[in-house]
Tab-separated table of C-alpha atoms and ligand atoms in Angstrom:
chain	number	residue	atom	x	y	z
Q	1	UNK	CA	0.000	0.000	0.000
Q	2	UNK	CA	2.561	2.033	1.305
Q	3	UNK	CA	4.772	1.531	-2.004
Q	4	UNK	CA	1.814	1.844	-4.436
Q	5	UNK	CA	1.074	4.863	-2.990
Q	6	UNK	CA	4.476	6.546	-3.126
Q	7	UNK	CA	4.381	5.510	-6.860
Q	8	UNK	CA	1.041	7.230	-7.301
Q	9	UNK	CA	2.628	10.514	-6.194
Q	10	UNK	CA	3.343	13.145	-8.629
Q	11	UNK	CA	7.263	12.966	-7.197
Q	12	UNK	CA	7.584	9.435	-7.281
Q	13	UNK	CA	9.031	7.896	-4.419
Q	14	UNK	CA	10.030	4.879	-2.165
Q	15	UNK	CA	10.418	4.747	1.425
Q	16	UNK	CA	14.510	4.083	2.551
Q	17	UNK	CA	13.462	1.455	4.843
Q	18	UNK	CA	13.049	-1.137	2.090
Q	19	UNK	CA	16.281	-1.074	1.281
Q	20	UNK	CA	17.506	-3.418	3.792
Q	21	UNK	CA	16.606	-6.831	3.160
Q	22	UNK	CA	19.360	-9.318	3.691
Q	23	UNK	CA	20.672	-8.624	0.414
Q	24	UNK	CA	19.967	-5.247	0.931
Q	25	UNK	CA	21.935	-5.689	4.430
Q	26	UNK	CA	24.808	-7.045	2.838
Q	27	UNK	CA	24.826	-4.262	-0.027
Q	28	UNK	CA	25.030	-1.399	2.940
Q	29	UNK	CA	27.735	-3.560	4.466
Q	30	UNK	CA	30.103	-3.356	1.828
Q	31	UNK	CA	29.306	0.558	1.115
Q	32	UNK	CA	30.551	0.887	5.106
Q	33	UNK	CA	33.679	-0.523	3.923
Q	34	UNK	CA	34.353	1.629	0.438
Q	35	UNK	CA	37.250	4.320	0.549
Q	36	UNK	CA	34.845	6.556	-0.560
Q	37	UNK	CA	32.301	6.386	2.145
Q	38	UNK	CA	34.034	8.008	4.968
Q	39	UNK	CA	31.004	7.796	7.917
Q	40	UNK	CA	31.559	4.349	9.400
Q	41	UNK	CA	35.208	4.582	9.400
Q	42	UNK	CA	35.655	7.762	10.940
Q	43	UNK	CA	32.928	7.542	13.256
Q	44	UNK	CA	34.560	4.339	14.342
Q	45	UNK	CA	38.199	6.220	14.704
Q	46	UNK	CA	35.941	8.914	16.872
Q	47	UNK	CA	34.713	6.145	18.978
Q	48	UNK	CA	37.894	4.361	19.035
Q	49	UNK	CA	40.311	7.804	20.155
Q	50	UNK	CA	37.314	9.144	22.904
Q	51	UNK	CA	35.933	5.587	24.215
Q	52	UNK	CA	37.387	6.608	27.883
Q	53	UNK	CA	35.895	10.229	27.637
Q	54	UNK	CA	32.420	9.213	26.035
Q	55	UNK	CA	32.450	6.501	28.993
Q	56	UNK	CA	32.838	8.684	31.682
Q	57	UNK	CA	30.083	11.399	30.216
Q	58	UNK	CA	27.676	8.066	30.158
Q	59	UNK	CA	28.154	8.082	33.656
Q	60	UNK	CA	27.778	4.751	35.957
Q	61	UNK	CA	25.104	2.388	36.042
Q	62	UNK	CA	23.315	2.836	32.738
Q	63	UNK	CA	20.528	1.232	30.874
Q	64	UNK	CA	21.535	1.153	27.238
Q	65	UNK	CA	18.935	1.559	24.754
Q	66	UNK	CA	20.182	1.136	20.653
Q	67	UNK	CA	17.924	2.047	18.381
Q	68	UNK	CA	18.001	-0.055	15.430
Q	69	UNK	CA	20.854	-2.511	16.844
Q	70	UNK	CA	21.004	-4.876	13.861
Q	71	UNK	CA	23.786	-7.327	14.484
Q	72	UNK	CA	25.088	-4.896	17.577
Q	73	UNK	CA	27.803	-5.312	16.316
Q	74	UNK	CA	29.414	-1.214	17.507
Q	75	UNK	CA	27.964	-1.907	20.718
Q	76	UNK	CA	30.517	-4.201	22.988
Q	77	UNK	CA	33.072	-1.337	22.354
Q	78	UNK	CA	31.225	0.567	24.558
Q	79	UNK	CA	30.069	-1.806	27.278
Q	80	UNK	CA	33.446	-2.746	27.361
Q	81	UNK	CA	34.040	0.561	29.078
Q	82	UNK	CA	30.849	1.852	30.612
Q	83	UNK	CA	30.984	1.753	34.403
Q	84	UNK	CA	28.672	-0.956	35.900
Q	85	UNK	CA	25.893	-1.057	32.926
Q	86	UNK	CA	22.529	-2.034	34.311
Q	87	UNK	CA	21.213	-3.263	31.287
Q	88	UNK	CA	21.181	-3.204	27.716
Q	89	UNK	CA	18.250	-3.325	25.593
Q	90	UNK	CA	18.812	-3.822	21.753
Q	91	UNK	CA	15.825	-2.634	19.345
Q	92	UNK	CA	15.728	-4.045	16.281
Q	93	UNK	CA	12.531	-5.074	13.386
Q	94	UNK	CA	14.904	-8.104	12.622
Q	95	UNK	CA	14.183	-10.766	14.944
Q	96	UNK	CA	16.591	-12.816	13.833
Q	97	UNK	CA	19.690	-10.597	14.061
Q	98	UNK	CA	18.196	-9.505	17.252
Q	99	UNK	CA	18.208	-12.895	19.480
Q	100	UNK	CA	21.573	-13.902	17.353
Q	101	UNK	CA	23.016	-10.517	18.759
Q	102	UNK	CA	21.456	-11.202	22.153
Q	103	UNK	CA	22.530	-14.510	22.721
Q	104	UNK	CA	26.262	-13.697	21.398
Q	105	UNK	CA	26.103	-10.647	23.841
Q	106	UNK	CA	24.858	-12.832	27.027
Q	107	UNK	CA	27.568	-15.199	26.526
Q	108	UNK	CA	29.885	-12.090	26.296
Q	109	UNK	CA	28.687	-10.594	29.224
Q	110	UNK	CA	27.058	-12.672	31.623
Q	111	UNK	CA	26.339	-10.506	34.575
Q	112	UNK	CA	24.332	-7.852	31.959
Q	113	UNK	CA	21.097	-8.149	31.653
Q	114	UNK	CA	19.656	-7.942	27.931
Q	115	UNK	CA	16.051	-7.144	27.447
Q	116	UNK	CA	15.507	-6.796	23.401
Q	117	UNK	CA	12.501	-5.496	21.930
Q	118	UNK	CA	11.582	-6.711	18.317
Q	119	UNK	CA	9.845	-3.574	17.140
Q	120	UNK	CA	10.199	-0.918	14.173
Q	121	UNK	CA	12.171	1.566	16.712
Q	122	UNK	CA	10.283	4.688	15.490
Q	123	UNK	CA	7.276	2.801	16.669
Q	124	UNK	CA	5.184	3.300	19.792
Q	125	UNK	CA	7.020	0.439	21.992
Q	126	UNK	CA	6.877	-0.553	25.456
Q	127	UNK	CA	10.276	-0.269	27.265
Q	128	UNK	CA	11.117	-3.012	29.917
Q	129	UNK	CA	12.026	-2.719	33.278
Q	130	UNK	CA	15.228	-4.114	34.307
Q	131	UNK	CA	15.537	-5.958	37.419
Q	132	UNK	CA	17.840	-3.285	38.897
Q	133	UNK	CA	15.650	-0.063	39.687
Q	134	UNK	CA	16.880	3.205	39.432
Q	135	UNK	CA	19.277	2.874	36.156
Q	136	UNK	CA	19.662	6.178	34.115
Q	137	UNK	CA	18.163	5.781	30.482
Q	138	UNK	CA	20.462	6.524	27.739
Q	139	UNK	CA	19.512	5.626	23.966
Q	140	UNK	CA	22.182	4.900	21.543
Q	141	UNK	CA	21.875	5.693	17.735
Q	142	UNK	CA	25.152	5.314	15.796
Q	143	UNK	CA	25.635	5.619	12.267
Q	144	UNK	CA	24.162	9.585	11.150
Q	145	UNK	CA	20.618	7.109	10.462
Q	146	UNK	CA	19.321	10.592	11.771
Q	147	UNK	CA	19.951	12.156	8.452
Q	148	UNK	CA	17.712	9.809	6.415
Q	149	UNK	CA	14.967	11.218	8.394
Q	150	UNK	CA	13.225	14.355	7.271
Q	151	UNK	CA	13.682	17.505	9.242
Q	152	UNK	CA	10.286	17.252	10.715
Q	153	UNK	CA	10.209	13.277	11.358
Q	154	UNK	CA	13.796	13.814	12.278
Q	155	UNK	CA	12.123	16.167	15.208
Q	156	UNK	CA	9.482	14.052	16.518
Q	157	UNK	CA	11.641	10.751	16.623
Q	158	UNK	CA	14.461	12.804	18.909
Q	159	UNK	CA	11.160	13.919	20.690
Q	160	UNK	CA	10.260	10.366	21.204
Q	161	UNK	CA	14.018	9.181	22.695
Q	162	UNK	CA	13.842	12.624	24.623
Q	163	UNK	CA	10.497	11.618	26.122
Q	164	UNK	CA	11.815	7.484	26.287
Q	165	UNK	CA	15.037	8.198	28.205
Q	166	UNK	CA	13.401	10.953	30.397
Q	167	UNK	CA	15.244	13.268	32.859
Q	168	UNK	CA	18.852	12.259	33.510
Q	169	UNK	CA	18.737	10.160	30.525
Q	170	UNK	CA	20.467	10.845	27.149
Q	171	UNK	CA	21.609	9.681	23.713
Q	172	UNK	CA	24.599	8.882	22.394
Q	173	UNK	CA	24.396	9.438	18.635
Q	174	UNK	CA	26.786	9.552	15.433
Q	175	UNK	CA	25.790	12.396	12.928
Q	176	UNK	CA	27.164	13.326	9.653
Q	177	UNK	CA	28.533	16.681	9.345
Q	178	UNK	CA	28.327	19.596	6.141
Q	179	UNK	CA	31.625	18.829	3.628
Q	180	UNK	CA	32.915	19.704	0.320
Q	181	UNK	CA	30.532	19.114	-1.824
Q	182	UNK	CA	32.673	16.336	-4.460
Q	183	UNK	CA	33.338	14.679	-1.044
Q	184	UNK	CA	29.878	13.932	-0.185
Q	185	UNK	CA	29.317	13.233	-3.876
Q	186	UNK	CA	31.749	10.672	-3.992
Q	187	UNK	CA	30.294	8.818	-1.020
Q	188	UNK	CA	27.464	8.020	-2.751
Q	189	UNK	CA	28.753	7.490	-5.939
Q	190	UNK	CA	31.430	4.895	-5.453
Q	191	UNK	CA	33.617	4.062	-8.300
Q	192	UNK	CA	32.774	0.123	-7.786
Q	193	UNK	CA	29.080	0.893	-7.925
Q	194	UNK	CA	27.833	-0.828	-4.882
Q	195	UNK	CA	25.688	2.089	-3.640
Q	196	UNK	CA	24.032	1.319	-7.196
Q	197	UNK	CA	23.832	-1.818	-6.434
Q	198	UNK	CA	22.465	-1.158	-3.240
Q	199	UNK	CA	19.704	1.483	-4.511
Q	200	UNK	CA	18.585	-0.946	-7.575
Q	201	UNK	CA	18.045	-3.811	-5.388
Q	202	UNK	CA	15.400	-1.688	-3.844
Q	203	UNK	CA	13.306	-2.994	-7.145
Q	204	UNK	CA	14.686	-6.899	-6.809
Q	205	UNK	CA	13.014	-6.463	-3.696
Q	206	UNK	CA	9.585	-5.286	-5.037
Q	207	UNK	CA	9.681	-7.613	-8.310
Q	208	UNK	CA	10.729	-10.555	-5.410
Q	209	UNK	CA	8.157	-9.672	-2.901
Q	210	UNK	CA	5.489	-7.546	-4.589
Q	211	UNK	CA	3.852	-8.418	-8.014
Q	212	UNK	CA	5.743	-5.935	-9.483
Q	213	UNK	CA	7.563	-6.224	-13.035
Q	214	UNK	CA	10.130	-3.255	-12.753
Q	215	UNK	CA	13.338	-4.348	-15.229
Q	216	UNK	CA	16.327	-3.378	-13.848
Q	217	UNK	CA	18.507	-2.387	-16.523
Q	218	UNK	CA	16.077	0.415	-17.360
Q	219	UNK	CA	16.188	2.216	-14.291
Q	220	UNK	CA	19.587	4.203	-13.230
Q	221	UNK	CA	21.074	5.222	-10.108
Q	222	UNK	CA	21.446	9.207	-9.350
Q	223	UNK	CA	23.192	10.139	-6.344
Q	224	UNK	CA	23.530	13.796	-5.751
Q	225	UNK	CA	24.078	16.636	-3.069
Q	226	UNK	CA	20.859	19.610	-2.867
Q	227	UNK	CA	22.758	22.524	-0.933
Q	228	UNK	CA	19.187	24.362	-1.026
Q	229	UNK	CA	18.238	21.213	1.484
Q	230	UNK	CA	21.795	19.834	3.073
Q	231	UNK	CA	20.644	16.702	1.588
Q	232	UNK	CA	22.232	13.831	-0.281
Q	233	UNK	CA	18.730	12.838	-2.824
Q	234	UNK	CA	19.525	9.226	-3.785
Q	235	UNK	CA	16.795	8.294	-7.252
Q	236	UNK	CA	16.000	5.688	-9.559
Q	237	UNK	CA	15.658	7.354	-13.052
Q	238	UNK	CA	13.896	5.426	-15.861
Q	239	UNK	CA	16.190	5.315	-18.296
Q	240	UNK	CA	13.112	5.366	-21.018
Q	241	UNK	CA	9.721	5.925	-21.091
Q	242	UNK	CA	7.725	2.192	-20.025
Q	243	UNK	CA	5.091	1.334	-17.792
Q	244	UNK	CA	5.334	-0.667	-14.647
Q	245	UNK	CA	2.981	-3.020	-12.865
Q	246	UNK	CA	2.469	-3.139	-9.521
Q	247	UNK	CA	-0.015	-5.559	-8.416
Q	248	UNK	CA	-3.175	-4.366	-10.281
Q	249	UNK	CA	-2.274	-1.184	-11.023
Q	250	UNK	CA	-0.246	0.237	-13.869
Q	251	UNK	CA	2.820	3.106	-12.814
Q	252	UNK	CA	3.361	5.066	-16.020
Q	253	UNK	CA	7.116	6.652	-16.415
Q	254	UNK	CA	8.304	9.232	-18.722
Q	255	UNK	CA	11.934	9.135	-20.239
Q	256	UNK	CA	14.122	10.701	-17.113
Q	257	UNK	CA	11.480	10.423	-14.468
Q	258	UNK	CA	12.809	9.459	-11.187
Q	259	UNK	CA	11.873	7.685	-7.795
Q	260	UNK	CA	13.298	9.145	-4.779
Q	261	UNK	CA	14.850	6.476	-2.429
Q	262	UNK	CA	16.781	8.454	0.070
Q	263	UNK	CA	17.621	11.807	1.885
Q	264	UNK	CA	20.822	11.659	3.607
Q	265	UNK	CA	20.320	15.486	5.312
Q	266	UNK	CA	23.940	16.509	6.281
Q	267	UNK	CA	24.291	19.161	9.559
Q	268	UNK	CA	26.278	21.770	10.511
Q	269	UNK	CA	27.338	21.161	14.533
Q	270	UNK	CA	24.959	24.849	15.290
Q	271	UNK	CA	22.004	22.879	13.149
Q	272	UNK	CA	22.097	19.767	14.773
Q	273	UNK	CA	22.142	21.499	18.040
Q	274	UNK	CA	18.908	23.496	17.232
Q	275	UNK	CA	17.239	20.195	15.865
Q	276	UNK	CA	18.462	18.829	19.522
Q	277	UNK	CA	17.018	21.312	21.757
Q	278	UNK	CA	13.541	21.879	19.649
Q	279	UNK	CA	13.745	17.846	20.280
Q	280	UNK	CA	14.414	18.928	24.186
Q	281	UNK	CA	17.564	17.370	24.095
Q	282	UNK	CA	20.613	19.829	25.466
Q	283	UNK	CA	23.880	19.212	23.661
Q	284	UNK	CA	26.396	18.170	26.447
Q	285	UNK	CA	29.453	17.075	24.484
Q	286	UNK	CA	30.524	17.089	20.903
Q	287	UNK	CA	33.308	14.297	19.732
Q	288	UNK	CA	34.821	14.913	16.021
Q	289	UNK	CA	37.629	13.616	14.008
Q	290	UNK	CA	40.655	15.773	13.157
Q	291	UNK	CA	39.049	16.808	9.794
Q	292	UNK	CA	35.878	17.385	11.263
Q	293	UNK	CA	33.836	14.642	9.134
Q	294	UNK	CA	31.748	13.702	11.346
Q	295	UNK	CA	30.266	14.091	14.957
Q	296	UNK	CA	29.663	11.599	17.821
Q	297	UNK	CA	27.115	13.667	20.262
Q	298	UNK	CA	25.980	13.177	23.896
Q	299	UNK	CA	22.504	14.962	24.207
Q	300	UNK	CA	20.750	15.222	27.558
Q	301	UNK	CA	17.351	15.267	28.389
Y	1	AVI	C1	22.141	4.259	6.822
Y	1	AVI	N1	22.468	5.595	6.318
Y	1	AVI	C2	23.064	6.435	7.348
Y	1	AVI	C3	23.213	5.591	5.046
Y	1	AVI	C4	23.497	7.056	4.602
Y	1	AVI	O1	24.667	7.359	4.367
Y	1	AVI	O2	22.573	7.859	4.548
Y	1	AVI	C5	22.500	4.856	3.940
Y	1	AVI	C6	23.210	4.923	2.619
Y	1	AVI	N2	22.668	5.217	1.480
Y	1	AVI	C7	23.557	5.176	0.519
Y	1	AVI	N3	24.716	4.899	1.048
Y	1	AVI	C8	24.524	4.708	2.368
């Protein structure tokens, strides 16, 4: 419904979330490992130079929320040096990376208690108790996901963590910083052509799972920075014009008309902390590489 109805629109588009299947999965691993797509490595060279000092502003005896904790794979870094974590509780829609993460984690660290909730994170969900009252809340969201919200969804989800972690709570989270332009362009336009790859698939998906018909050779990827927006717009163009059918319906494109995948919105430290506080988040430390790349936050409630 959802998909038909972003097709119907007269800027046709497809929500992000789709991309990530497990092929999908494995597409956006290997973009986190291109030269050209600087985020994961440098915001895991931020985490790796400042792990004492992000520690210690985490404070003792947390509860450790992450928001869309996949394979939690960025997350024993940091229990590794929090002080006395309460408990951790991975979110995740996967439930199958979820209880694989879980289970590796419990083995990992026995004395922690995991609690994970199976749930689209920007979802209404219930948060458990852990058996240890009084832990302060702090949500974890890695990776700049925050800029493939919109500025207004972008708003109300760091609303909803605000409102989940309460007072004396926080959030930890990674956030892409404003470049050179031909640097963000080459991120996600990688000489290799996996975030191609990675945006096509999108249709595999639908032709896979939907009764859809979309051939993939005559659809191209278009990656490219809008400074107007301080967005990376990721689109499928049709590389002629054809129809498409998806389920009952016909989807009618014209030579050159596109689908828009994905916003990537890029931040300036001053925006972000604006987006923070209209969120009702306070911006308590700021962690950045030497070329000032990207940002590791800690917000507070
Ligand atoms: C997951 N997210 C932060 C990635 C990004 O950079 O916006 C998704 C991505 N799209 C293309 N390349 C990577």
């Amino acid at each position: 419904m959802e998909i038909l109805q972003g097709l119907q629109k007269p800027i046709k588009e497809l929500p992000s979330k789709y991309f990530y299947d497990e092929v999908g999965s494995q597409l956006f691993d290997r973009i986190t490992e291109l030269d050209e797509y600087y985020l994961t490595r440098t915001e895991l060279q931020v985490m790796q130079q400042q792990i004492q000092d992000i520690a210690a502003t985490l404070g003792p005896r947390c509860m450790l929320i992450e928001y869309g904790s996949g394979s939690s794979m960025k997350t024993p870094q940091l229990l590794d040096h929090l002080e006395q974590p309460v408990a951790y509780v991975p979110i995740d829609i996967s439930k199958e990376h979820l209880l694989q993460a879980s289970l590796r984690l419990s083995q990992s660290y026995p004395k922690l208690e995991i609690l994970p909730i199976c749930a689209d994170y920007t979802s209404n969900f219930a948060l458990p108790d852990p058996t240890q009252p009084g832990a302060r809340k702090v949500a974890y969201y890695p990776g700049s996901t925050i800029g493939n919200f919109d500025r207004e969804p972008a708003r109300n989800f760091l609303a909803q963590i605000a409102h989940t972690c309460g007072q004396g709570g926080g959030l930890l989270i990674g956030v892409d910083l404003k470049k050179d332009f031909s640097i963000l362009h080459s991120a996600y336009n990688d000489q290799a052509g996996v975030t191609a790859a990675f945006n096509l698939h999108l249709l595999e998906r639908l032709n896979h799972e939907l009764n859809t018909d979309f051939q993939l050779d005559q659809f191209g990827h278009y990656a490219f920075y809008n400074p107007a927006e301080s967005r990376i717009e990721m689109h499928l163009v049709s590389l002629r014009k054809q129809q498409v059918q998806v389920g009952k319906e016909k989807i009618a494109f014209d030579e050159y008309e596109s689908i828009w995948t994905e916003s990537s919105y890029k931040y300036t430290l001053d925006e972000f902390g604006q987006l923070a506080a209209s969120a009702g988040f306070k911006v308590e430390h700021i962690w950045l590489d030497t070329q000032k790349f990207f940002s590791i936050q800690y917000l507070s409630v």
